[in-house]
CSV table of C-alpha atoms and ligand atoms in Angstrom, one decimal:
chain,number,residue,atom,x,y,z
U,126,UNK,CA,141.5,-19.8,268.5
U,127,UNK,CA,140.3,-17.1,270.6
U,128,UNK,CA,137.3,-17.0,272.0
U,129,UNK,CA,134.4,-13.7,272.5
U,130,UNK,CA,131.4,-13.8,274.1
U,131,UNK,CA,128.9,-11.8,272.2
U,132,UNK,CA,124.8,-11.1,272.9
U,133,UNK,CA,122.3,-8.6,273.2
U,134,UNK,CA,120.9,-7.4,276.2
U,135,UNK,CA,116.9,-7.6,276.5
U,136,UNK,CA,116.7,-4.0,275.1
U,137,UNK,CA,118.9,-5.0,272.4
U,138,UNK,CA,122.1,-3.8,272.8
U,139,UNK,CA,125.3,-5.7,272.4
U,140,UNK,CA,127.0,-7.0,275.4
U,141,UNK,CA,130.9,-8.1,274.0
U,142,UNK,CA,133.5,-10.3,276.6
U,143,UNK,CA,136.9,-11.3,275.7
U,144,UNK,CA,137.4,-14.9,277.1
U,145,UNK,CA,141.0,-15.2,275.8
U,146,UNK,CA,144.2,-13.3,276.6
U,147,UNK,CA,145.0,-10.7,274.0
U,148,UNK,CA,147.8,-9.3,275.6
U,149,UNK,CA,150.4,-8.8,272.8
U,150,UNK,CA,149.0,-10.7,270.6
U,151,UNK,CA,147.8,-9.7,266.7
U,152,UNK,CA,144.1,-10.2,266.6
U,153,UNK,CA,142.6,-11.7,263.5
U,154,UNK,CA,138.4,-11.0,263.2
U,155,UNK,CA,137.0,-13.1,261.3
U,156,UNK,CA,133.1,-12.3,260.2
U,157,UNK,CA,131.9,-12.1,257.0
U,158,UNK,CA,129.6,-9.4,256.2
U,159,UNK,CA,126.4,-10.5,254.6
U,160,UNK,CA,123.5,-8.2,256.9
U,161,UNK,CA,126.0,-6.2,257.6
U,162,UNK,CA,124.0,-3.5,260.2
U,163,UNK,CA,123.9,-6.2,263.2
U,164,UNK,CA,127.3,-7.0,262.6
U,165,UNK,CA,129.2,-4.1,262.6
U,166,UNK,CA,128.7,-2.4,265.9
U,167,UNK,CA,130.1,-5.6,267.6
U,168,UNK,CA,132.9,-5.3,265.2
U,169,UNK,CA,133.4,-1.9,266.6
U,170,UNK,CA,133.3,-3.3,270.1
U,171,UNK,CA,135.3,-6.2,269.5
U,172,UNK,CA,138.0,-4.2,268.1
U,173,UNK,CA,138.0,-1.8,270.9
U,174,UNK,CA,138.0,-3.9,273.9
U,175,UNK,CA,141.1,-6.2,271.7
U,176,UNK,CA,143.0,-2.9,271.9
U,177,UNK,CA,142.1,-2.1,275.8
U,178,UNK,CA,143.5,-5.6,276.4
U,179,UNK,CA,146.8,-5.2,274.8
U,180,UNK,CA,146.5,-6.3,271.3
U,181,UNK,CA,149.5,-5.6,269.2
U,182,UNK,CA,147.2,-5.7,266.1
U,183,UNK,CA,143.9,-6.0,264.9
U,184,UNK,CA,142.7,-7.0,261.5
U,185,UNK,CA,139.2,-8.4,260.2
U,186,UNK,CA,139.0,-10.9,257.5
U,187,UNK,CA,135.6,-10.3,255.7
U,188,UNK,CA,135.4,-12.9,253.6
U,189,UNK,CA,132.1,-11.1,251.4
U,190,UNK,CA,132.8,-7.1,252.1
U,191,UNK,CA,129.3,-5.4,252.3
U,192,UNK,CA,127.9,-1.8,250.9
U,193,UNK,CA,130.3,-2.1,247.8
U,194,UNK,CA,127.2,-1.5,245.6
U,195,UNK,CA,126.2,2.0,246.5
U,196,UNK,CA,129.0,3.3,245.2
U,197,UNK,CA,127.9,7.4,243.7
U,198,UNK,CA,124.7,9.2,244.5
U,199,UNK,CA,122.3,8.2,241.9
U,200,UNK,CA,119.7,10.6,243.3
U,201,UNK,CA,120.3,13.4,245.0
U,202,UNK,CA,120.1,12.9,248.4
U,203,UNK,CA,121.8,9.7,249.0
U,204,UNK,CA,124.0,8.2,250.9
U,205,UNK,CA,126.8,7.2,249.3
U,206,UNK,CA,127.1,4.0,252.2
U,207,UNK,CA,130.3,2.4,249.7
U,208,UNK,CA,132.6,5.2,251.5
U,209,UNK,CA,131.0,6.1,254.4
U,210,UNK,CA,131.1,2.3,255.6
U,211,UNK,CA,134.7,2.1,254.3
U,212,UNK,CA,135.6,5.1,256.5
U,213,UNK,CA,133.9,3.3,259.4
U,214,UNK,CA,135.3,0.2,259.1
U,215,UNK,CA,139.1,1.9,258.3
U,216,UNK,CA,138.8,3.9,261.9
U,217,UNK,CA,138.3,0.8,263.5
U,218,UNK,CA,140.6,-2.4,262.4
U,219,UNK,CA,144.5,-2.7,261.4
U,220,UNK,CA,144.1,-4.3,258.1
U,221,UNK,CA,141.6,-6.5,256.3
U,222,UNK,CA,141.3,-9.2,254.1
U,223,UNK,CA,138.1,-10.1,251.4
U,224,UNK,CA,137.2,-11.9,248.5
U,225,UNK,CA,136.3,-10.2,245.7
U,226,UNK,CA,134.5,-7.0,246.4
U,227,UNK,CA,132.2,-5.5,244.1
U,228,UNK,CA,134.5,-3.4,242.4
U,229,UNK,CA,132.8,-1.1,239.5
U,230,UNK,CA,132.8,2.7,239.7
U,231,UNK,CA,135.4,2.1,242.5
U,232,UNK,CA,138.5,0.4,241.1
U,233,UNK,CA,140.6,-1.0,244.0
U,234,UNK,CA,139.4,-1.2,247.2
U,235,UNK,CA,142.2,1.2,248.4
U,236,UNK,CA,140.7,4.3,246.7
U,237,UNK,CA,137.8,3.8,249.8
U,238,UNK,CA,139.5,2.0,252.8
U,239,UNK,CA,142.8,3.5,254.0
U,240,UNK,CA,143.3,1.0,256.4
U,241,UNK,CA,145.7,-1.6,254.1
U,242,UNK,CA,144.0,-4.4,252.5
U,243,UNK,CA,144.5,-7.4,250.4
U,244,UNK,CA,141.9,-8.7,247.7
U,245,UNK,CA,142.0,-12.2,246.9
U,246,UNK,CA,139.9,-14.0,243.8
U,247,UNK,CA,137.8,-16.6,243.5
U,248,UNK,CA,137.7,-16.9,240.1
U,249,UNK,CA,140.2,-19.7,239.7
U,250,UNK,CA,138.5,-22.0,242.2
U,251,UNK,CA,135.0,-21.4,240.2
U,252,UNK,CA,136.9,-22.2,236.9
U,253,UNK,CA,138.2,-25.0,238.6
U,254,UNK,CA,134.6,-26.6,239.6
U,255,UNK,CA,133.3,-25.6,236.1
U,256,UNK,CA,136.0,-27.5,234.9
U,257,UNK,CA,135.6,-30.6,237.2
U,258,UNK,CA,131.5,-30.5,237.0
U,259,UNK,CA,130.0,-29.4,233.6
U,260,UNK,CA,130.7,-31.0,230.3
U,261,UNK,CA,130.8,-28.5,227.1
U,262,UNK,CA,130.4,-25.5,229.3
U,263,UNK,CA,130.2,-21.8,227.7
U,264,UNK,CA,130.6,-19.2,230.6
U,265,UNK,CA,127.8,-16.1,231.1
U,266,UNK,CA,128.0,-13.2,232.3
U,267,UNK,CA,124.8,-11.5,233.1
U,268,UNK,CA,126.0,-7.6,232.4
U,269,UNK,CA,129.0,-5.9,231.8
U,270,UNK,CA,130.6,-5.5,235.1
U,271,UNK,CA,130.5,-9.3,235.7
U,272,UNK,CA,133.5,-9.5,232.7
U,273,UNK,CA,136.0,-8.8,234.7
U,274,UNK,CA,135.5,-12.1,236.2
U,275,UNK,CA,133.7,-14.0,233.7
U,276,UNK,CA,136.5,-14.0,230.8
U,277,UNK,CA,139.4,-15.4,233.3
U,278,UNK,CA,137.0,-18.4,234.7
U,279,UNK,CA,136.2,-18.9,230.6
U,280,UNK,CA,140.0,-18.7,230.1
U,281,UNK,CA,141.0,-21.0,233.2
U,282,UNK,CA,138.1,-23.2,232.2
U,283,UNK,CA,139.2,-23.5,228.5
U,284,UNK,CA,135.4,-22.8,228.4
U,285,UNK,CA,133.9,-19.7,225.5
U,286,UNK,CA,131.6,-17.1,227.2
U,287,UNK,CA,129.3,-14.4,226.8
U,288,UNK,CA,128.3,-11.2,228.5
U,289,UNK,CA,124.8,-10.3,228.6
U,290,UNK,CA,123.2,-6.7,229.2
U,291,UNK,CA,121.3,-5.6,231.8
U,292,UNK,CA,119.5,-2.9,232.9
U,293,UNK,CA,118.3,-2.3,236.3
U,294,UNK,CA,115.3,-0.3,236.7
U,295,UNK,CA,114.9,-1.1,241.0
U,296,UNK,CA,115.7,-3.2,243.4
U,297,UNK,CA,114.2,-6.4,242.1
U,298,UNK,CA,113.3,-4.9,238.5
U,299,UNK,CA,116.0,-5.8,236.0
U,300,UNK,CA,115.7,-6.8,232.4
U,301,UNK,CA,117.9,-8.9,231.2
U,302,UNK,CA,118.9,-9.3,227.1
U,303,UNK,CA,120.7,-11.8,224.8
U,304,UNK,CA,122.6,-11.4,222.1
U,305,UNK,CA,122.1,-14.6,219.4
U,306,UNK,CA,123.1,-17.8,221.4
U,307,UNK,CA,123.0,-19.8,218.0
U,308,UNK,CA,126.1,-21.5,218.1
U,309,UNK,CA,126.4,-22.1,221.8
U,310,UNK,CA,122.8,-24.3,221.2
U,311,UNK,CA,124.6,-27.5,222.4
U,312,UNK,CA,126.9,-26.5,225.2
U,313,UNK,CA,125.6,-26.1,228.9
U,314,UNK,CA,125.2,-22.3,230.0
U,315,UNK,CA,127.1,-21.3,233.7
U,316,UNK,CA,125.8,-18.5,234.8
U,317,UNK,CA,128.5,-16.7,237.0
U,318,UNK,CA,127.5,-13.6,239.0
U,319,UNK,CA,129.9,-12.2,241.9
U,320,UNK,CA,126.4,-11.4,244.5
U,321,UNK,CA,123.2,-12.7,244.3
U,322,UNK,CA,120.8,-10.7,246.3
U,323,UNK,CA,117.5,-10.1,245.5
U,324,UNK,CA,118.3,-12.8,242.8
U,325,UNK,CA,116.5,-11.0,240.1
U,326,UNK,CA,119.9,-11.0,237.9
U,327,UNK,CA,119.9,-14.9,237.7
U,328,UNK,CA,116.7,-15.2,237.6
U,329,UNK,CA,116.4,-13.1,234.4
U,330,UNK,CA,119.2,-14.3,232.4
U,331,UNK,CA,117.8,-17.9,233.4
U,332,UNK,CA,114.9,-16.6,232.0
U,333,UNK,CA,116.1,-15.3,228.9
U,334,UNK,CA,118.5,-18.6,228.1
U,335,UNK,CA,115.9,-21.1,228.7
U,336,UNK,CA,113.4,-18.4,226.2
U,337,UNK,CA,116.5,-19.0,223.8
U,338,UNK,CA,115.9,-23.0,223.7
U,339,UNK,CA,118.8,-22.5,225.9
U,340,UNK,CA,119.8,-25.9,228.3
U,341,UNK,CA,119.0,-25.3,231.8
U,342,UNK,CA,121.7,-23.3,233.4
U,343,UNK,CA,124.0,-23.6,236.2
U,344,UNK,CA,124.3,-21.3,238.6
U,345,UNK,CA,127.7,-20.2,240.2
U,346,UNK,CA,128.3,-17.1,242.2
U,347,UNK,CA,130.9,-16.0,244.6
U,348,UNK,CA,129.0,-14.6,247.4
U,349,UNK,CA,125.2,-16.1,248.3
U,350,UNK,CA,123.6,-13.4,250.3
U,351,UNK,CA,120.3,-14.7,248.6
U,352,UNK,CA,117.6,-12.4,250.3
U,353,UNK,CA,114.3,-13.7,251.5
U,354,UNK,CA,112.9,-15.5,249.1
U,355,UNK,CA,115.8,-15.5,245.9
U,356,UNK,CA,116.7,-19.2,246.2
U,357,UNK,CA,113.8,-20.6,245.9
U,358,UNK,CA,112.9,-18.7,242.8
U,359,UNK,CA,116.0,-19.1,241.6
U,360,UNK,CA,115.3,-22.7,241.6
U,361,UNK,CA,111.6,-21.6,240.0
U,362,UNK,CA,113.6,-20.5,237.5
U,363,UNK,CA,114.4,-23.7,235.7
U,364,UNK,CA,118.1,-23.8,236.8
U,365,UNK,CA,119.6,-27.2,236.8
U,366,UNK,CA,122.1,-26.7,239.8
U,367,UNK,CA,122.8,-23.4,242.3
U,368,UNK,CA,126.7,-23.9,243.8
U,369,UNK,CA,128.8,-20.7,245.8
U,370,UNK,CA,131.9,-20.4,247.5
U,371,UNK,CA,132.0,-20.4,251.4
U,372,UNK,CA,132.3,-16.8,252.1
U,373,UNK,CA,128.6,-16.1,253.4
U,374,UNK,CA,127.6,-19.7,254.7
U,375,UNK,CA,124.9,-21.2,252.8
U,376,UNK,CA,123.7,-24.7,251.8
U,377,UNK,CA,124.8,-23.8,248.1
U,378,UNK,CA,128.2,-23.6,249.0
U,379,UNK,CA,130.3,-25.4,247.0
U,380,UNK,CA,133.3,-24.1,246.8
U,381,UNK,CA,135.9,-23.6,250.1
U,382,UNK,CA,138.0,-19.9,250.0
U,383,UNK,CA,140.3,-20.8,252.8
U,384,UNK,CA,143.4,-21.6,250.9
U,385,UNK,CA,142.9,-18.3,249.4
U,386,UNK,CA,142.7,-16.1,252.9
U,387,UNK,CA,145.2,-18.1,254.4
U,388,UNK,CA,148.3,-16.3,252.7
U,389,UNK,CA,146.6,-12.9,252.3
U,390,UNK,CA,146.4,-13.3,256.1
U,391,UNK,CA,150.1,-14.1,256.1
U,392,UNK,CA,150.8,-10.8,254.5
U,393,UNK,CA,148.9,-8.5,256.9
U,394,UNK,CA,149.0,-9.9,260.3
U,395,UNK,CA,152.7,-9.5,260.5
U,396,UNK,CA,155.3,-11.4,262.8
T,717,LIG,C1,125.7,-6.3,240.0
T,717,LIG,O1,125.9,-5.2,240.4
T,717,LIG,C2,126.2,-7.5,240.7
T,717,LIG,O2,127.3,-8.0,240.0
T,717,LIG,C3,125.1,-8.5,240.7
T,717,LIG,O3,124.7,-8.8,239.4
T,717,LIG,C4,123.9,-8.0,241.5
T,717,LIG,O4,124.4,-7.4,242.7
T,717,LIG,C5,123.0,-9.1,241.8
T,717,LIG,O5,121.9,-8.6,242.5
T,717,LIG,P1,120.5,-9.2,242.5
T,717,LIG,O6,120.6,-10.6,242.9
T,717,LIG,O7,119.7,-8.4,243.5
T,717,LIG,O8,119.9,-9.0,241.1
């Protein structure tokens, strides 16, 4: 394990040291990138002074892959940051490795980056948890991008599930709605969402299933960014447990991705 010294100087700027010898040797980054702003410009750094040092190679595992969310210009004027970050990061590192990145209007993550990449899901290691940890589960899905996801952890958890709508109207407005949850009445909802951020989705469709004489819900989600204040009212919400994978530290995590990475990894770092 290599090591990097990395702080700010008193007017903020980053000061970056290599402690280890890099000399021909293919340089894995690891750093997730939940707040990704104060991350990325010692990415940047990191990745140059590797090279300057000899580095045959060098990649960044991300393990949660940021600004995948503002993917088209919704109003005119902005910043479309889904490419523009892509482009950044591209310029800068060999190869990367994530875990499931908010994939929507943008279908593979190759249509953004060019650098090469390798995707790797969590979804069998949350059906795997459900499986272990929830009697008479049915699977939820709070809107129709979560699907994708929601109807292989179902599958893998020989669990049913159901998509909910949404509708987003800010930030931290969203409405969420049910269709009839009659004959799930006796199973134990899991609410499985690949973000939560401002934790407005959850909180909604927690909302809506307890409104529906629902039993209180589980909560499992891929990456816990959880902003300011979203876990606690997530747990406001009536929820009876919050669990995550690993891939932005948290104390909900639950769930460990390495033995996913690892052989992505394998793939990309090269001999
Ligand atoms: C939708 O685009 C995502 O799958 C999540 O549902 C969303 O990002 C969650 O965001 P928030 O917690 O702010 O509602």
């Amino acid at each position: 394990m290599g090591q990097l010294e990395v702080r700010h100087f008193p007017d903020g700027e980053t000061y970056l040291r290599a402690l280890s010898e890099i000399k021909g040797r293919s340089v894995i980054l690891i750093c997730t990138l939940d707040r990704p702003d104060e991350k990325f410009l010692p990415i940047v750094f990191a990745c140059a002074t590797a090279r300057a040092h000899g580095a045959a190679r060098v990649g960044l595992v991300a393990p949660y892959l940021a600004y995948m969310r503002q993917d088209r210009e919704f109003k005119p004027g902005e910043a479309v940051t889904s490419a523009v970050f892509a482009r950044a990061l591209s310029a800068n590192v060999d190869w990367l490795v994530t875990v499931d990145p908010h994939l929507h209007r943008t279908h593979a993550l190759q249509q953004i980056y060019s650098t090469p990449s390798r995707t790797v899901h969590a979804a069998p290691l949350l059906a795997a948890w459900i499986k272990v940890h929830v009697p008479q589960p049915v699977v939820i899905g709070p809107d129709s991008e979560s699907e994708q996801w929601v109807a292989s952890i179902a599958r893998d958890a020989g669990a049913p599930y159901v998509v909910l709508q949404k509708t987003r109207q800010g930030d931290r407005d969203v409405t969420v709605t049910l269709p009839d949850m009659g004959q799930w009445r006796d199973c134990v909802p899991v609410l499985v969402d690949d973000i939560v951020s401002s934790g407005r989705t959850m909180i909604e469709a927690a909302e809506q299933l307890l409104g529906a004489g629902m039993k209180a819900p589980v909560c499992v989600v891929i990456h816990a960014v959880f902003a300011a204040q979203a876990l606690s009212e997530l747990r406001s919400a009536g929820v009876s447990q919050i669990i995550s994978t690993n891939t932005i530290a948290h104390e909900t995590n639950a769930i460990d991705v390495t033995p996913l990475l690892v052989p992505a990894i394998g793939e990309l770092v090269g001999p």
